[in-house]
XYZ file of C-alpha atoms in Angstrom:
497
model
C -71.193 51.237 56.422
C -69.882 51.775 59.923
C -70.916 51.388 63.525
C -72.700 54.243 65.275
C -70.510 56.852 66.912
C -69.899 56.246 70.590
C -72.009 58.632 72.595
C -70.281 60.330 75.492
C -70.671 58.207 78.608
C -73.642 59.416 80.626
C -71.449 59.062 83.692
C -69.467 62.088 82.517
C -72.405 64.159 81.279
C -72.134 66.745 84.050
C -68.481 67.504 83.330
C -69.188 67.756 79.611
C -71.865 70.375 80.237
C -69.564 72.430 82.432
C -66.658 72.538 79.976
C -66.133 74.181 76.615
C -65.250 71.332 74.292
C -63.624 73.634 71.683
C -64.971 71.438 68.873
C -68.077 72.438 66.959
C -69.786 71.633 63.673
C -71.133 73.563 60.722
C -74.689 72.794 59.631
C -75.400 73.195 55.937
C -78.899 72.667 54.586
C -78.417 71.830 50.903
C -79.891 68.363 51.331
C -82.876 66.576 49.816
C -84.438 65.579 53.140
C -83.192 67.996 55.761
C -83.939 66.736 59.288
C -86.235 68.920 61.349
C -84.584 71.418 63.710
C -85.617 69.239 66.644
C -83.960 66.197 65.077
C -80.815 68.227 64.436
C -80.665 69.303 68.068
C -81.335 65.749 69.262
C -78.369 64.472 67.255
C -76.096 67.246 68.521
C -77.069 66.615 72.126
C -76.605 62.864 71.763
C -73.042 63.543 70.604
C -72.401 66.215 73.277
C -71.557 68.833 70.663
C -71.863 72.252 72.297
C -70.708 74.541 69.475
C -72.578 75.050 66.195
C -72.248 77.408 63.265
C -75.289 78.198 61.129
C -75.000 79.808 57.705
C -78.031 82.009 58.337
C -80.370 82.904 61.204
C -83.255 80.543 60.527
C -86.103 81.126 62.975
C -87.052 77.474 63.444
C -83.450 76.526 64.160
C -83.004 79.366 66.647
C -86.145 78.255 68.461
C -85.001 74.616 68.519
C -81.706 75.599 70.162
C -83.455 77.462 72.990
C -82.526 76.234 76.487
C -79.984 73.708 75.146
C -76.913 75.713 76.166
C -75.347 74.995 72.767
C -73.217 77.941 71.637
C -74.337 79.312 68.290
C -72.582 81.302 65.609
C -75.297 82.714 63.383
C -74.597 84.367 60.056
C -75.476 87.325 57.901
C -75.603 85.715 54.431
C -73.578 87.337 51.668
C -76.705 88.411 49.827
C -77.722 90.589 52.805
C -74.318 92.172 53.233
C -74.846 95.207 51.010
C -78.089 96.283 52.676
C -76.662 96.013 56.179
C -73.479 97.868 55.241
C -75.421 100.874 53.941
C -77.897 101.414 56.735
C -77.582 101.470 60.488
C -81.346 100.960 60.674
C -81.139 97.804 58.537
C -78.429 96.357 60.803
C -80.416 97.271 63.914
C -83.502 95.604 62.483
C -81.488 92.467 61.658
C -80.170 92.254 65.240
C -83.633 92.848 66.680
C -85.236 90.120 64.548
C -82.456 87.520 64.633
C -80.631 88.053 67.926
C -82.547 90.014 70.556
C -85.738 88.062 69.845
C -84.060 84.792 70.910
C -81.222 85.674 73.282
C -80.514 84.544 76.011
C -82.757 81.457 75.744
C -80.835 80.648 72.580
C -77.136 80.916 73.378
C -75.916 83.070 70.497
C -72.235 83.797 71.076
C -71.091 85.244 67.742
C -72.309 86.678 64.459
C -70.434 85.825 61.256
C -70.979 88.686 58.834
C -70.704 87.191 55.361
C -68.536 84.241 54.376
C -65.206 84.368 52.535
C -66.211 87.749 51.131
C -62.725 88.795 49.978
C -62.280 85.705 47.801
C -65.833 84.752 46.832
C -67.476 88.173 46.584
C -64.614 90.661 46.066
C -66.890 93.436 44.825
C -68.435 93.558 48.285
C -65.080 93.783 50.067
C -65.173 97.606 50.413
C -68.380 97.444 52.478
C -67.428 94.492 54.691
C -66.021 96.441 57.634
C -68.947 98.874 57.545
C -71.328 95.946 57.858
C -69.425 94.610 60.881
C -69.449 98.028 62.534
C -73.183 98.504 61.997
C -73.936 95.062 63.483
C -71.654 95.860 66.414
C -73.388 99.191 66.985
C -76.761 97.434 66.994
C -75.485 94.993 69.620
C -74.222 97.897 71.749
C -77.650 99.523 71.563
C -79.251 96.230 72.626
C -76.682 95.868 75.434
C -75.491 92.563 73.940
C -72.014 93.540 72.733
C -70.234 91.922 75.683
C -71.970 88.588 75.187
C -71.863 88.354 71.398
C -68.802 88.853 69.198
C -68.825 89.988 65.579
C -66.412 88.766 62.917
C -66.270 87.411 59.371
C -64.856 84.069 58.118
C -62.020 84.172 55.593
C -60.561 81.590 53.240
C -56.952 80.842 54.202
C -55.956 81.820 50.659
C -55.961 85.485 51.715
C -52.600 84.582 53.299
C -49.685 84.463 50.868
C -46.399 82.540 51.231
C -47.857 80.546 54.104
C -44.711 78.458 54.499
C -42.550 79.091 56.293
C -45.240 80.584 58.549
C -42.891 83.277 59.843
C -42.761 84.832 56.362
C -46.525 84.766 55.740
C -48.434 87.946 54.974
C -51.930 88.907 53.888
C -52.505 89.558 50.219
C -51.591 93.261 50.040
C -54.427 93.849 47.602
C -56.719 93.581 50.593
C -54.782 95.897 52.951
C -57.513 98.614 52.733
C -59.916 95.998 54.159
C -57.655 93.827 56.325
C -56.132 96.627 58.388
C -59.412 98.259 59.481
C -60.880 94.788 59.960
C -58.078 93.808 62.355
C -58.462 97.144 64.146
C -62.146 96.349 64.597
C -61.470 92.819 65.876
C -58.856 94.082 68.320
C -61.055 96.866 69.663
C -64.037 94.564 70.212
C -62.126 91.514 71.499
C -63.401 89.429 68.584
C -61.521 86.565 66.888
C -60.197 86.290 63.369
C -62.374 83.629 61.749
C -60.455 81.416 59.343
C -61.463 78.466 57.145
C -58.594 75.949 57.072
C -58.647 73.125 54.521
C -55.443 71.044 54.344
C -57.274 68.858 51.805
C -57.161 71.623 49.208
C -53.567 72.550 50.059
C -52.594 68.907 49.609
C -54.473 68.468 46.314
C -53.148 71.713 44.850
C -49.538 71.044 45.862
C -49.102 68.437 43.096
C -47.313 66.028 45.409
C -45.173 68.576 47.262
C -47.201 68.162 50.463
C -47.129 64.531 51.725
C -50.519 63.004 52.496
C -49.454 62.078 56.037
C -48.510 65.730 56.680
C -52.007 66.827 55.644
C -53.724 64.120 57.737
C -51.958 64.778 61.078
C -50.258 61.399 60.779
C -47.087 60.866 62.856
C -43.932 61.886 61.027
C -40.321 60.963 61.603
C -38.363 63.883 63.046
C -36.312 64.281 59.892
C -39.503 64.632 57.825
C -41.031 67.424 59.902
C -41.230 70.814 58.227
C -38.959 73.339 59.929
C -39.336 77.103 59.772
C -35.749 78.206 59.244
C -36.420 81.641 60.752
C -37.922 80.431 64.025
C -36.696 76.803 64.106
C -40.261 75.776 64.913
C -41.135 72.242 63.772
C -44.427 71.641 61.983
C -45.953 68.160 61.892
C -49.160 69.029 60.044
C -50.578 71.490 57.520
C -53.319 72.730 59.872
C -50.878 74.167 62.423
C -48.752 75.725 59.703
C -51.754 77.590 58.247
C -52.972 78.795 61.651
C -49.500 80.027 62.568
C -49.183 81.685 59.170
C -52.277 83.722 60.087
C -50.758 84.660 63.457
C -47.527 85.770 61.769
C -49.429 87.662 59.059
C -51.289 89.598 61.755
C -48.076 90.317 63.649
C -46.546 91.623 60.412
C -49.263 94.315 60.568
C -48.575 94.833 64.323
C -51.619 92.951 65.601
C -50.477 90.380 68.172
C -53.414 89.775 70.493
C -56.258 88.669 68.220
C -57.276 85.040 68.757
C -58.100 82.716 65.860
C -61.211 80.569 65.524
C -61.203 77.994 62.733
C -64.747 78.238 61.408
C -64.386 75.420 58.868
C -62.100 72.405 58.507
C -62.650 68.868 57.301
C -61.989 66.267 54.631
C -64.365 64.796 52.008
C -65.226 61.098 52.247
C -65.977 60.557 48.558
C -64.812 62.012 45.269
C -64.641 61.301 41.580
C -62.084 61.626 38.761
C -58.854 63.079 40.145
C -60.204 63.213 43.718
C -58.748 59.834 44.586
C -57.749 60.927 48.101
C -61.321 61.899 49.005
C -62.014 58.616 50.786
C -63.785 57.434 53.913
C -60.467 56.321 55.394
C -58.776 59.684 54.841
C -61.797 61.650 56.068
C -61.891 59.475 59.174
C -58.163 59.909 59.758
C -58.189 63.681 59.272
C -61.219 64.486 61.403
C -60.277 62.005 64.141
C -56.770 63.448 64.378
C -57.996 67.042 64.153
C -60.516 66.576 66.955
C -57.920 64.835 69.107
C -55.434 67.641 68.394
C -57.901 70.329 69.476
C -59.317 68.503 72.499
C -55.827 67.801 73.813
C -55.162 71.572 73.670
C -51.924 70.901 71.824
C -51.962 74.364 70.301
C -49.580 75.311 67.493
C -45.791 75.627 67.474
C -46.109 79.428 67.760
C -48.709 79.189 70.546
C -48.248 75.788 72.245
C -50.926 74.840 74.752
C -53.381 77.383 73.347
C -56.173 75.406 71.737
C -57.827 76.792 68.626
C -61.602 76.384 68.726
C -62.497 74.541 65.519
C -65.741 73.845 63.672
C -65.829 70.646 61.610
C -67.228 70.993 58.135
C -69.843 69.569 58.394
C -72.629 67.753 60.269
C -74.509 66.287 57.271
C -73.586 65.326 53.736
C -75.218 67.892 51.430
C -76.377 65.943 48.398
C -77.719 68.943 46.474
C -74.580 71.066 46.589
C -73.264 71.965 43.136
C -69.791 71.040 41.972
C -67.774 67.826 42.041
C -68.796 64.764 44.023
C -66.520 65.704 46.894
C -68.565 68.862 47.533
C -71.494 66.655 48.533
C -69.528 64.445 50.932
C -67.954 66.414 53.767
C -70.489 65.326 56.395
C -69.987 63.288 59.544
C -73.577 61.989 59.308
C -76.171 61.057 56.760
C -79.437 62.931 57.183
C -81.055 59.863 58.791
C -78.674 60.303 61.716
C -76.337 57.407 60.930
C -72.612 58.203 60.742
C -70.788 58.258 57.444
C -67.841 56.599 59.209
C -66.701 55.725 62.709
C -64.333 58.298 64.141
C -61.282 56.954 65.947
C -61.001 58.962 69.134
C -59.644 56.600 71.768
C -59.023 58.548 74.954
C -60.635 61.803 73.781
C -63.602 61.198 76.042
C -65.572 64.313 75.137
C -67.494 64.163 71.856
C -67.987 62.047 68.770
C -65.990 59.123 70.160
C -66.255 55.912 68.176
C -68.336 52.957 69.323
C -66.362 49.861 68.361
C -69.049 47.520 69.713
C -72.012 49.330 68.139
C -73.722 49.285 71.527
C -75.824 52.319 72.324
C -78.928 52.328 74.471
C -81.843 54.621 75.255
C -82.604 55.244 78.923
C -84.693 57.578 81.061
C -83.029 60.815 82.080
C -82.388 61.444 85.741
C -84.385 64.001 87.711
C -87.277 64.331 85.293
C -90.992 64.517 86.023
C -92.270 61.062 87.046
C -95.661 61.771 85.477
C -93.999 62.462 82.132
C -91.990 59.260 82.476
C -95.153 57.300 83.197
C -96.895 58.823 80.183
C -93.931 57.969 77.965
C -93.818 54.435 79.362
C -97.524 54.035 78.620
C -96.958 55.205 75.049
C -94.022 52.868 74.451
C -95.893 49.823 75.743
C -99.080 50.886 73.922
C -99.015 52.797 70.617
C -95.249 52.247 70.384
C -95.872 48.481 70.204
C -92.965 47.571 72.472
C -93.002 44.124 74.086
C -93.115 45.064 77.770
C -93.793 41.552 79.051
C -90.400 41.522 80.815
C -91.716 44.298 83.093
C -94.572 42.203 84.455
C -94.441 41.109 88.096
C -92.279 38.024 88.459
C -90.391 38.639 85.218
C -86.659 39.434 84.924
C -86.974 43.236 84.607
C -89.781 43.865 87.116
C -87.343 44.803 89.892
C -86.735 47.534 90.817
C -90.426 48.308 90.603
C -90.175 52.001 89.764
C -91.149 54.097 86.779
C -87.594 55.144 85.917
C -86.276 51.590 85.636
C -89.316 50.384 83.704
C -89.194 53.401 81.406
C -85.538 52.785 80.574
C -86.325 49.233 79.494
C -89.296 50.303 77.361
C -87.506 53.300 75.836
C -84.532 51.153 74.897
C -86.710 48.420 73.421
C -88.356 51.002 71.165
C -84.989 52.573 70.249
C -83.539 49.189 69.255
C -86.698 48.248 67.341
C -86.453 51.471 65.330
C -82.858 50.691 64.366
C -81.502 53.451 66.640
C -82.870 55.997 64.194
C -82.350 59.679 64.897
C -85.200 60.982 67.058
C -86.273 57.555 68.300
C -84.793 58.226 71.749
C -86.589 61.396 72.783
C -90.037 60.744 74.341
C -90.820 64.425 74.900
C -87.288 65.005 76.160
C -87.276 62.502 79.051
C -84.953 59.987 77.362
C -81.286 60.079 76.423
C -78.800 57.890 74.570
C -75.925 56.242 76.445
C -73.131 53.810 75.606
C -73.335 52.213 79.061
C -75.214 48.905 78.993
C -78.145 49.344 81.427
C -78.677 45.576 81.799
C -78.696 44.343 85.384
C -78.524 40.802 86.679
C -80.943 38.620 84.738
C -82.599 41.689 83.200
C -80.899 41.923 79.810
C -81.831 44.955 77.739
C -82.492 44.625 73.989
C -79.350 45.397 72.007
C -77.044 44.225 74.792
C -74.107 41.997 73.892
C -75.484 39.715 76.591
C -78.551 39.037 74.496
C -79.050 37.228 71.214
C -82.408 38.899 70.764
C -83.079 40.232 67.252
C -85.556 43.045 66.891
C -87.383 43.817 63.682
C -88.050 47.293 62.359
C -91.566 48.603 62.719
C -92.144 52.129 61.516
C -95.905 52.218 61.932
C -95.622 54.338 65.073
C -93.163 57.105 65.851
C -92.030 57.964 69.336
C -93.274 61.400 70.407
C -90.568 64.042 70.099
C -90.307 67.525 71.479
C -91.997 69.040 68.421
C -94.624 66.341 67.936
C -98.185 67.499 67.406
C -99.590 64.050 68.211
C -99.618 63.619 71.939
C -100.586 59.941 72.064
C -101.288 59.349 75.726
C -99.435 62.486 76.795
C -101.864 64.822 78.604
C -101.486 68.552 77.863
C -98.368 68.303 75.682
C -97.702 72.030 75.731
C -97.674 72.179 79.519
C -95.488 69.077 79.682
C -92.972 70.654 77.316
C -92.803 73.838 79.402
C -92.318 71.853 82.608
C -89.579 69.767 81.020
C -87.831 72.854 79.674
C -87.870 74.390 83.156
C -86.561 71.216 84.744
C -83.878 70.871 82.070
C -82.778 74.464 82.642
C -82.537 73.902 86.397
C -80.516 70.741 85.802
C -78.208 72.555 83.393
C -77.645 75.397 85.882
C -76.935 72.904 88.642
C -74.439 71.016 86.517
C -72.645 74.177 85.397
C -71.988 75.216 88.976
C -70.895 71.803 90.215
């Protein structure tokens, strides 16, 4: 359907690890064949995504994210809200089991208490702030309140008269909840979490909102929306909604609460009247949104202040109820292939498109040579890779070192497996790059310099970090611990560069 997404150039990996990209993804799990937590993490790391929001606090996922540095928002599901809101002990137990048991190895940075409670579960609205306060108190007791923020995501529909933004205000029906909620967020330094969907605003406007305005497409100056009260010009729906939330808070005298957009995206497929749910529009919206955030454009009310944004979502969820569009918000299929190729020329941070469809698997730098040798032995043995080019006198023999030979073998396996998710792991000593590792007469499989065609052979799977079959890997548990330690040292070194 489309070429693979361009993986962030390995050359810039250190700077990517030391910066907050501001773009994250939501991970829903309503899919027929959900990838394993390790496969999920492998995909995220290959795309240099360092922010993730989970809709629960699944133990296997929390373990998989350990020592990755990826920032996690975990969630208290709506069906647990009532219990937590009524008992300090229940909240404390939840924090002990789902936060303290994993932090700091797993980089939990926020807890989302419920999801769109005011609009999707209004009967629970009166207990929402109590639940937040109990979770906060549990974090204080665990001495984690400075590291982990507590908030709750809202649908943007709690804001009325959102254009012009300067006249926006929260639905007054919810004032008994909104005011104490904002007081809580201000006192704890936590953000207002907001789900922003220009797609729905566009569809429900019955033609009033132009498609280009919803998709961040360039507009002529005379077609920009102007707030008559502030004379601020709005070129897209996203900024108008975010600023409407800022103005709605200021209307209630709250002016220093930041906004995090916990969900935003565009569906790539629809049926019936959903004729604008297309691959092209989804590509355009998400590409432009990511570019907008990465460039730290900000909004007209707060120019230059980037709004951290989580794309909805990582995978298409084929078992979600509702119209076809509900199943098609993902950036990837569950096999790790992209739904479409994002257009992010010049963004240079995450999810950039690969117009040549050239990605390669190479050995990581500064990893245990014994682990590399074991992985090389596996690739050229059980992995059934043709390693004849590594023989003495052949094109890829020089340089005669385990790292160079491993890169060739890893890449040959990766190409043979169709670049499938998880096929470039080898117990964590391999990584994906868009830089062609070919050198001189040594042409790597998959290179544009080669006409070599590789078949698919799925009779053997490359060992991954959670594999229980060690192949020729001695003492897999010890190897994993050593690699984790080395990876942590490398991460620390890169952060302080």
